[in-house]
Amino acid sequence: MSAFEPVIGLEVHAQLMTRTKIFCGCAVSVGGEPNTRTCPVCLGMPGALPVLNAEVVRLAVRAGLGTGCAIQTTSVFARKNYFYPDLPKGYQITQADLPICLDGQLLLDDGKVARIQRIHLEEDAGKSIHGATGTRVDLNRAGTPLVEIVGHPDLRSADEAVAYLRALRGILVTLGVCDGNMEEGSLRCDANVSVRPIGSAVFGTRVEIKNMNSFRSVRDAIMFEVERQVGLITDGDRVRQETRLWNVDLARTESMRSKEEAADYRYFPDPDLPPLHLDPAWLDAQRADLPELPAARKARYERDLGLDLRTATWLTDEPPRADAFDQSVAGMPDLAAPFAVFLMTQVQAQLQRVERTWPELVDAMPVLLRICGKWRGGQLSNKMLADLLQTGFADLTQPLATALTGAESQAGAVLSDDAALEPVVDAILAQFPGEVAKYRAGQKQLTGFFVGQAMRQLAGKADAKVITALLARKLDV
Ligand code: ADP
Ligand code: MG
Ligand code: ZN
């Protein structure tokens, strides 16, 4: 295994967040009765002519600008010819020789720069639904606008491929190009994988893996495929160029078609669509309209807010989460880093326990910040915080913000005044004379034991710092 190096290049399809399809006025929408969001253009009726949606162009340009591509002032639509029941025209409109964006790059977590070859525009096909009574075709998806982002084979491990995909997703979501939902198929990834002996200057034969709809699948599929290819080569066999599918249930890649079966698409410029020319002044305006991108945001979190790389990455990975975080900590830089860690640990742990989603959390952000502040300030003990979060998150009868506010008022106040805590501390010391003697003989670490005992007495609703101070006063005499 260690004698070989994986070589990976990703092809990512991102569904553009437009209201209507790429070449007609039909609505882009998930669901809906089959074949209701169709018209002569997306049904491929003879004589119906495509008209390019301007918003599609704007979003593709944003994708290109966000990934450092050179935007092409002239690009050309082409026909990719093949037969499939869910492709009514008998060809897909895409861009071949002259795509809209060329030569970009992505900055990965480990500081590596991975190059992007091209970004082109294309239309999605319809859907074939295979059922017990036969196969039906739904053309609602036909004509949905996509960009395909083709990466260079610069990635050298499954983790790097995941990092590439995460970086790309973060940019597309931040720019409002794509909603980034992999489960629903708005962001789809094919991975090209080959292996070569370490030190070799030439690439091995590649296999393209399709059908991965989560980061997890991308990582697992690549790891499986690398091992499979290394196995073939070590056994004296060779890797055949083919397309394989990721079978999630069996956790293995399976052959789909070999190179010999691959279609010859006979690309040619689509005579129904004129070349796409972009006005340089308009392009400048697009460039000026970009928000802060994830890499810059992450750098700002580390530099200005003192977040560590892991926390900064976690926040930035989900742009709406980072937006909500930015809004809630505006004007309180001191609380920013602890609040970020609070979100990534305590709140994330709750999310893994109950069915709450991040959008819901975004609304609850101000309440969470207040709770975090109280906890940091000692007005809530660890135990009280844990109980409060547990209760608030579990209450699915009302919005999270309301549920947390309710749990917060129920939590009550922490006991922190000496008068209330002193009798408890005295009782504990009287109960454990042996430990007191050991402490006085030098076993100072017994403080933890005494604090724990007192907290137990107080059902966790006390300020441990005050108890610690009381103990010191009584024992260190
Ligand atoms: P095609 O036009 O047949 O799809 P390309 O050469 O354009 O082929 O490559 C498509 C994808 O495959 C790109 O993402 C590229 O990075 C990747 N790729 C090309 N060669 C290799 C290789 N030997 N190993 C892994 N990935 C590769
Ligand atoms: Mg390809
Ligand atoms: Zn239509």
XYZ file of C-alpha atoms and ligand atoms in Angstrom:
506
model
C 0.000 0.000 0.000
C 2.667 2.466 1.039
C 4.619 1.911 -2.202
C 1.798 3.583 -4.170
C 0.451 7.084 -4.353
C -3.181 7.882 -5.182
C -3.904 10.500 -7.861
C -7.383 12.005 -7.769
C -9.267 14.609 -9.797
C -12.880 15.580 -9.100
C -15.673 16.560 -11.473
C -18.376 18.375 -9.526
C -21.848 19.251 -10.766
C -23.566 22.083 -8.922
C -27.193 22.992 -9.452
C -27.576 26.736 -9.858
C -30.028 28.525 -7.572
C -32.231 30.052 -10.244
C -35.989 30.340 -10.269
C -36.308 29.071 -13.820
C -34.532 26.571 -16.070
C -31.510 27.302 -18.211
C -33.190 27.630 -21.616
C -36.913 28.104 -20.864
C -39.226 29.735 -18.329
C -40.224 26.534 -16.508
C -39.791 26.587 -12.749
C -36.847 24.790 -11.202
C -38.202 23.006 -8.182
C -37.789 19.848 -6.239
C -40.836 17.654 -6.173
C -44.044 18.572 -7.939
C -46.189 16.174 -9.937
C -44.086 14.468 -12.615
C -43.849 16.293 -15.951
C -45.756 19.371 -14.760
C -42.793 21.739 -14.945
C -42.186 21.287 -18.627
C -42.700 23.104 -21.941
C -41.883 22.423 -25.595
C -38.258 23.570 -25.049
C -37.374 21.270 -22.159
C -39.481 18.468 -23.617
C -37.326 18.669 -26.742
C -40.187 19.297 -29.180
C -39.001 19.800 -32.755
C -38.728 23.474 -33.609
C -38.751 24.783 -30.030
C -35.814 27.121 -29.503
C -33.725 27.600 -26.342
C -33.273 31.084 -24.851
C -30.421 31.464 -22.362
C -31.376 32.516 -18.811
C -29.245 35.551 -17.840
C -29.220 34.612 -14.145
C -27.524 31.326 -15.025
C -24.682 33.268 -16.592
C -24.369 35.555 -13.582
C -24.127 32.586 -11.199
C -21.585 30.721 -13.346
C -19.466 33.878 -13.449
C -19.687 34.164 -9.662
C -18.560 30.545 -9.335
C -15.619 31.321 -11.605
C -14.656 34.513 -9.772
C -14.912 32.763 -6.397
C -12.488 30.071 -7.537
C -9.984 32.416 -9.144
C -10.819 31.417 -12.722
C -10.255 33.496 -15.819
C -13.751 34.342 -17.054
C -13.982 33.927 -20.816
C -15.592 36.850 -22.624
C -16.640 34.405 -25.343
C -17.910 30.905 -24.677
C -19.848 28.501 -26.869
C -22.652 26.014 -26.222
C -22.276 22.580 -27.747
C -24.428 19.512 -28.232
C -23.344 16.326 -26.509
C -25.159 13.614 -28.413
C -26.374 10.423 -26.818
C -29.603 8.511 -26.488
C -31.302 8.068 -23.157
C -35.032 7.983 -22.307
C -34.719 10.934 -19.917
C -32.947 13.070 -22.537
C -35.779 13.986 -24.922
C -33.744 15.992 -27.443
C -31.229 13.194 -27.961
C -28.474 15.597 -26.930
C -27.506 17.593 -23.870
C -26.594 21.238 -24.261
C -23.240 21.851 -22.571
C -20.005 23.703 -23.249
C -17.090 21.791 -24.730
C -14.077 23.509 -26.311
C -14.913 27.010 -25.121
C -16.258 26.946 -21.556
C -17.183 30.055 -19.586
C -14.356 29.768 -17.004
C -10.790 28.421 -17.163
C -7.856 27.892 -14.806
C -8.889 28.456 -11.223
C -7.715 27.123 -7.890
C -8.868 26.152 -4.441
C -6.986 26.607 -1.204
C -7.255 23.457 0.914
C -7.129 23.276 4.726
C -3.567 22.010 4.747
C -2.440 25.061 2.762
C -2.175 23.175 -0.530
C -3.499 24.787 -3.688
C -5.462 22.460 -5.998
C -6.034 23.642 -9.549
C -9.349 23.842 -11.380
C -9.250 23.152 -15.132
C -12.555 24.635 -16.172
C -16.112 25.476 -15.257
C -18.767 25.023 -17.912
C -22.509 25.509 -18.099
C -24.881 22.700 -18.984
C -28.433 21.488 -18.612
C -29.455 18.583 -16.433
C -31.364 15.612 -17.862
C -34.704 14.281 -16.619
C -35.126 11.365 -14.267
C -35.917 7.729 -14.973
C -37.897 6.156 -12.173
C -37.584 2.383 -12.128
C -40.598 0.729 -10.491
C -42.208 -2.693 -10.262
C -44.456 -2.019 -13.254
C -41.735 -0.603 -15.477
C -39.721 2.541 -15.922
C -41.306 5.978 -16.005
C -39.730 9.230 -17.041
C -40.115 12.532 -15.194
C -38.824 15.522 -17.145
C -39.282 18.146 -14.420
C -35.518 18.148 -13.911
C -34.712 18.371 -17.644
C -33.176 21.782 -18.312
C -32.195 22.492 -14.719
C -29.098 24.713 -14.868
C -25.791 23.217 -13.763
C -22.174 24.193 -13.680
C -19.617 21.435 -13.938
C -16.355 22.200 -12.183
C -13.502 20.038 -13.422
C -10.424 19.795 -11.229
C -6.871 18.877 -12.209
C -5.586 15.536 -10.877
C -3.789 17.374 -8.057
C -5.252 15.514 -5.074
C -3.209 12.791 -3.387
C -5.519 11.263 -0.773
C -9.182 10.722 0.041
C -8.868 13.382 2.751
C -7.540 15.893 0.256
C -10.415 15.126 -2.086
C -12.869 15.782 0.751
C -11.051 18.994 1.644
C -11.289 20.092 -2.003
C -14.999 19.381 -2.106
C -15.557 21.181 1.202
C -13.652 24.232 0.033
C -15.581 24.292 -3.234
C -18.933 23.830 -1.538
C -18.185 26.640 0.925
C -17.471 29.053 -1.927
C -20.535 28.096 -3.960
C -22.863 28.378 -0.961
C -21.339 31.688 0.156
C -21.847 33.125 -3.315
C -25.455 31.943 -3.550
C -24.535 29.863 -6.608
C -25.741 26.523 -5.212
C -27.449 25.423 -2.015
C -24.760 22.780 -1.497
C -27.176 20.021 -0.501
C -25.442 16.777 -1.451
C -28.174 14.455 -0.152
C -30.724 16.115 -2.425
C -28.313 16.062 -5.341
C -27.793 19.819 -5.743
C -24.076 19.123 -5.476
C -22.802 15.931 -7.068
C -19.294 14.647 -7.280
C -17.569 12.155 -9.573
C -14.081 11.117 -8.547
C -11.376 10.060 -10.988
C -8.927 7.823 -9.199
C -5.645 6.223 -10.211
C -2.562 5.026 -8.396
C 1.123 5.054 -9.315
C 4.347 3.875 -7.715
C 5.696 6.580 -5.430
C 8.274 8.597 -7.337
C 6.762 7.835 -10.742
C 6.289 10.852 -12.988
C 3.460 9.381 -15.078
C -0.133 8.836 -14.039
C -1.721 5.412 -13.842
C -4.930 4.354 -15.592
C -7.901 6.075 -14.023
C -11.298 4.902 -12.954
C -14.210 7.316 -12.655
C -16.509 6.743 -9.654
C -20.046 8.058 -9.828
C -23.026 8.116 -7.509
C -21.619 9.583 -4.324
C -23.952 11.837 -2.399
C -22.109 12.685 0.778
C -18.627 13.632 1.930
C -18.555 10.311 3.681
C -19.201 8.406 0.454
C -16.556 10.375 -1.406
C -13.962 9.516 1.208
C -14.983 5.854 1.547
C -15.290 5.272 -2.197
C -11.863 6.723 -2.926
C -10.230 4.734 -0.131
C -11.855 1.553 -1.357
C -10.884 2.209 -4.964
C -7.258 3.033 -4.134
C -6.950 -0.204 -2.234
C -8.619 -2.166 -5.039
C -6.264 -0.730 -7.653
C -3.161 -1.308 -5.533
C -4.378 -4.875 -4.997
C -4.743 -5.450 -8.749
C -1.275 -4.128 -9.488
C 0.442 -6.028 -6.667
C -1.238 -9.197 -7.947
C 0.341 -8.636 -11.338
C -2.946 -7.561 -12.919
C -3.710 -4.101 -14.332
C -6.330 -1.403 -13.797
C -8.843 -1.070 -16.641
C -10.195 2.350 -17.536
C -13.863 2.284 -16.667
C -16.727 3.977 -14.890
C -17.672 2.489 -11.543
C -20.504 3.124 -9.120
C -20.233 3.491 -5.362
C -22.494 0.957 -3.641
C -23.076 2.493 -0.211
C -24.745 -0.583 1.260
C -21.984 -2.976 0.284
C -19.291 -0.299 0.730
C -17.591 -1.094 -2.564
C -17.215 0.259 -6.078
C -18.819 -1.763 -8.873
C -18.169 -1.723 -12.588
C -20.733 0.229 -14.617
C -19.206 0.479 -18.076
C -15.767 0.091 -19.597
C -14.003 2.608 -21.799
C -14.857 0.525 -24.874
C -18.545 0.946 -24.131
C -18.201 4.703 -23.661
C -20.220 6.773 -26.110
C -18.672 8.994 -28.747
C -20.614 12.144 -28.067
C -19.920 13.892 -31.394
C -19.796 17.336 -29.819
C -20.541 20.248 -32.140
C -21.556 23.884 -31.531
C -25.298 24.209 -30.979
C -26.655 26.117 -33.989
C -29.676 27.239 -31.924
C -27.574 29.260 -29.491
C -25.242 32.097 -30.480
C -21.820 32.350 -28.817
C -22.100 33.906 -25.365
C -20.293 37.249 -25.166
C -19.733 38.944 -21.814
C -19.316 42.676 -21.504
C -16.025 43.505 -19.687
C -17.676 46.374 -17.769
C -20.397 44.012 -16.545
C -17.702 41.518 -15.556
C -15.918 44.202 -13.507
C -19.163 44.936 -11.708
C -19.560 41.230 -10.921
C -16.030 41.134 -9.558
C -16.753 44.096 -7.283
C -19.887 42.399 -5.984
C -18.233 39.415 -4.256
C -18.727 38.914 -0.502
C -16.019 37.720 1.874
C -15.073 34.200 0.753
C -14.524 31.290 3.163
C -10.715 31.345 3.009
C -10.645 35.047 3.905
C -13.263 34.539 6.576
C -11.293 31.697 8.122
C -8.121 33.793 8.134
C -10.055 36.626 9.805
C -11.398 34.253 12.482
C -7.888 33.089 13.282
C -6.276 36.528 13.134
C -8.904 38.830 14.650
C -10.970 36.566 16.887
C -8.255 34.156 18.014
C -10.099 31.015 16.869
C -8.007 27.893 16.356
C -7.899 26.412 12.850
C -10.273 23.566 13.631
C -12.989 25.806 15.045
C -12.531 28.404 12.303
C -12.849 25.683 9.654
C -15.887 24.162 11.272
C -17.704 27.498 11.377
C -16.723 28.487 7.860
C -17.750 25.157 6.339
C -21.406 26.097 6.691
C -21.689 29.705 5.481
C -25.157 30.421 6.974
C -23.803 29.244 10.326
C -20.816 31.557 10.014
C -23.093 34.440 8.975
C -25.247 33.925 12.065
C -22.156 33.662 14.234
C -20.747 36.903 12.801
C -24.004 38.727 13.467
C -24.394 37.503 17.010
C -20.847 38.255 18.173
C -20.596 41.622 16.411
C -19.267 44.076 18.967
C -18.191 41.377 21.443
C -14.814 40.119 20.221
C -13.986 38.719 23.668
C -16.846 36.266 23.633
C -16.342 35.247 19.986
C -13.747 32.500 20.475
C -15.417 30.851 23.493
C -18.801 31.080 21.769
C -17.432 29.420 18.631
C -16.045 26.540 20.692
C -19.338 26.342 22.606
C -21.190 25.962 19.294
C -18.799 23.374 17.930
C -18.816 21.206 21.064
C -21.863 21.582 23.314
C -24.374 22.691 20.697
C -23.092 20.303 18.033
C -23.394 17.464 20.552
C -27.058 18.335 21.067
C -27.627 18.391 17.320
C -26.257 14.901 17.041
C -28.726 13.798 19.685
C -31.943 15.411 18.464
C -33.427 16.281 15.092
C -32.769 19.990 14.925
C -31.276 21.616 11.895
C -28.783 24.415 11.539
C -31.250 26.868 9.975
C -33.343 26.536 13.130
C -30.265 27.136 15.157
C -29.446 30.289 13.302
C -32.611 31.870 14.774
C -31.647 30.712 18.248
C -28.129 32.140 18.004
C -28.757 35.244 20.194
C -30.257 33.054 22.948
C -27.328 30.631 22.720
C -24.887 33.500 22.980
C -26.631 34.772 26.129
C -26.556 31.287 27.661
C -22.894 30.867 26.786
C -22.159 34.260 28.376
C -23.920 33.262 31.610
C -22.018 29.993 31.716
C -18.707 31.709 31.119
C -19.570 34.309 33.767
C -20.351 31.624 36.339
C -24.106 32.296 36.494
C -24.697 28.806 35.145
C -22.738 25.813 36.383
C -21.584 23.067 33.977
C -24.371 20.850 35.214
C -26.995 23.566 34.824
C -25.779 24.307 31.327
C -25.918 20.648 30.350
C -29.445 20.287 31.755
C -30.613 23.496 30.128
C -29.344 22.509 26.683
C -30.695 18.998 27.058
C -34.170 20.301 27.964
C -34.262 23.068 25.369
C -33.121 20.903 22.474
C -35.419 18.034 23.385
C -38.531 20.237 23.396
C -39.673 19.908 19.789
C -43.087 21.483 20.433
C -41.798 25.004 19.918
C -39.065 26.798 18.008
C -35.620 26.232 19.452
C -35.139 29.854 20.533
C -38.375 29.741 22.575
C -37.617 26.317 24.018
C -34.153 27.401 25.122
C -35.455 30.616 26.684
C -37.985 28.549 28.661
C -35.321 26.115 29.842
C -33.135 29.064 30.739
C -35.708 30.589 33.092
C -36.406 27.146 34.615
C -32.710 26.615 35.262
C -32.835 29.322 37.937
C -29.746 30.957 39.353
C -26.534 29.397 40.458
C -25.670 29.494 44.152
C -22.661 31.723 44.472
C -22.829 33.592 47.745
C -20.661 32.468 50.627
C -23.536 32.532 53.117
C -25.432 29.877 51.209
C -22.426 27.706 50.367
C -20.418 27.829 53.581
C -22.647 25.442 55.576
C -22.437 22.887 52.777
C -18.660 23.132 52.659
C -18.433 22.836 56.441
C -20.626 19.730 56.389
C -18.453 18.084 53.710
C -15.266 18.776 55.651
C -16.840 17.343 58.790
C -17.955 14.269 56.847
C -14.462 13.480 55.483
C -11.917 14.082 58.277
C -9.495 11.572 56.744
C -9.385 13.460 53.434
C -8.987 16.735 55.285
C -5.945 15.343 57.083
C -4.456 14.088 53.804
C -5.055 17.450 52.180
C -3.314 19.223 55.022
C -0.462 16.739 54.711
C 0.073 17.986 51.157
C -2.431 16.184 48.899
C -3.757 19.448 47.448
C -5.385 17.651 44.525
C -8.128 16.559 46.961
C -9.717 19.975 46.291
C -11.417 18.351 43.314
C -12.873 15.664 45.534
C -14.312 18.208 48.003
C -15.734 20.381 45.219
C -17.317 17.293 43.662
C -18.916 16.286 46.969
C -20.275 19.794 47.549
C -21.632 19.988 44.006
C -23.382 16.689 44.498
C -25.061 18.022 47.629
C -26.152 21.093 45.691
C -27.412 19.147 42.660
C -24.785 20.845 40.533
C -26.398 24.250 40.928
C -23.477 26.069 42.479
C -20.509 28.102 41.359
C -17.506 25.797 41.648
C -15.148 28.752 41.800
C -16.802 30.083 44.955
C -16.686 26.631 46.565
C -13.005 26.314 45.675
C -12.289 29.672 47.281
C -14.222 28.709 50.423
C -12.292 25.441 50.670
C -8.978 27.235 50.352
C -9.961 29.610 53.127
C -10.913 26.774 55.449
C -8.173 24.276 54.655
C -5.116 26.386 53.977
C -4.819 27.748 57.516
P -12.449 13.344 -19.862
O -12.498 14.468 -20.815
O -12.389 12.012 -20.480
O -13.480 13.401 -18.777
P -10.172 14.620 -18.579
O -8.771 14.427 -18.969
O -10.791 15.919 -18.896
O -11.012 13.423 -19.157
O -10.259 14.398 -17.030
C -11.439 14.341 -16.344
C -11.107 14.284 -14.851
O -10.233 13.215 -14.583
C -10.426 15.535 -14.320
O -11.024 15.856 -13.092
C -9.000 15.100 -14.106
O -8.425 15.762 -13.006
C -9.126 13.628 -13.822
N -7.982 12.825 -14.236
C -7.396 12.789 -15.445
N -6.402 11.887 -15.455
C -6.372 11.296 -14.238
C -5.584 10.258 -13.633
N -4.626 9.607 -14.288
N -5.865 9.925 -12.351
C -6.838 10.540 -11.678
N -7.584 11.512 -12.189
C -7.373 11.885 -13.458
Mg -15.475 13.340 -17.568
Zn -39.449 24.222 -20.083
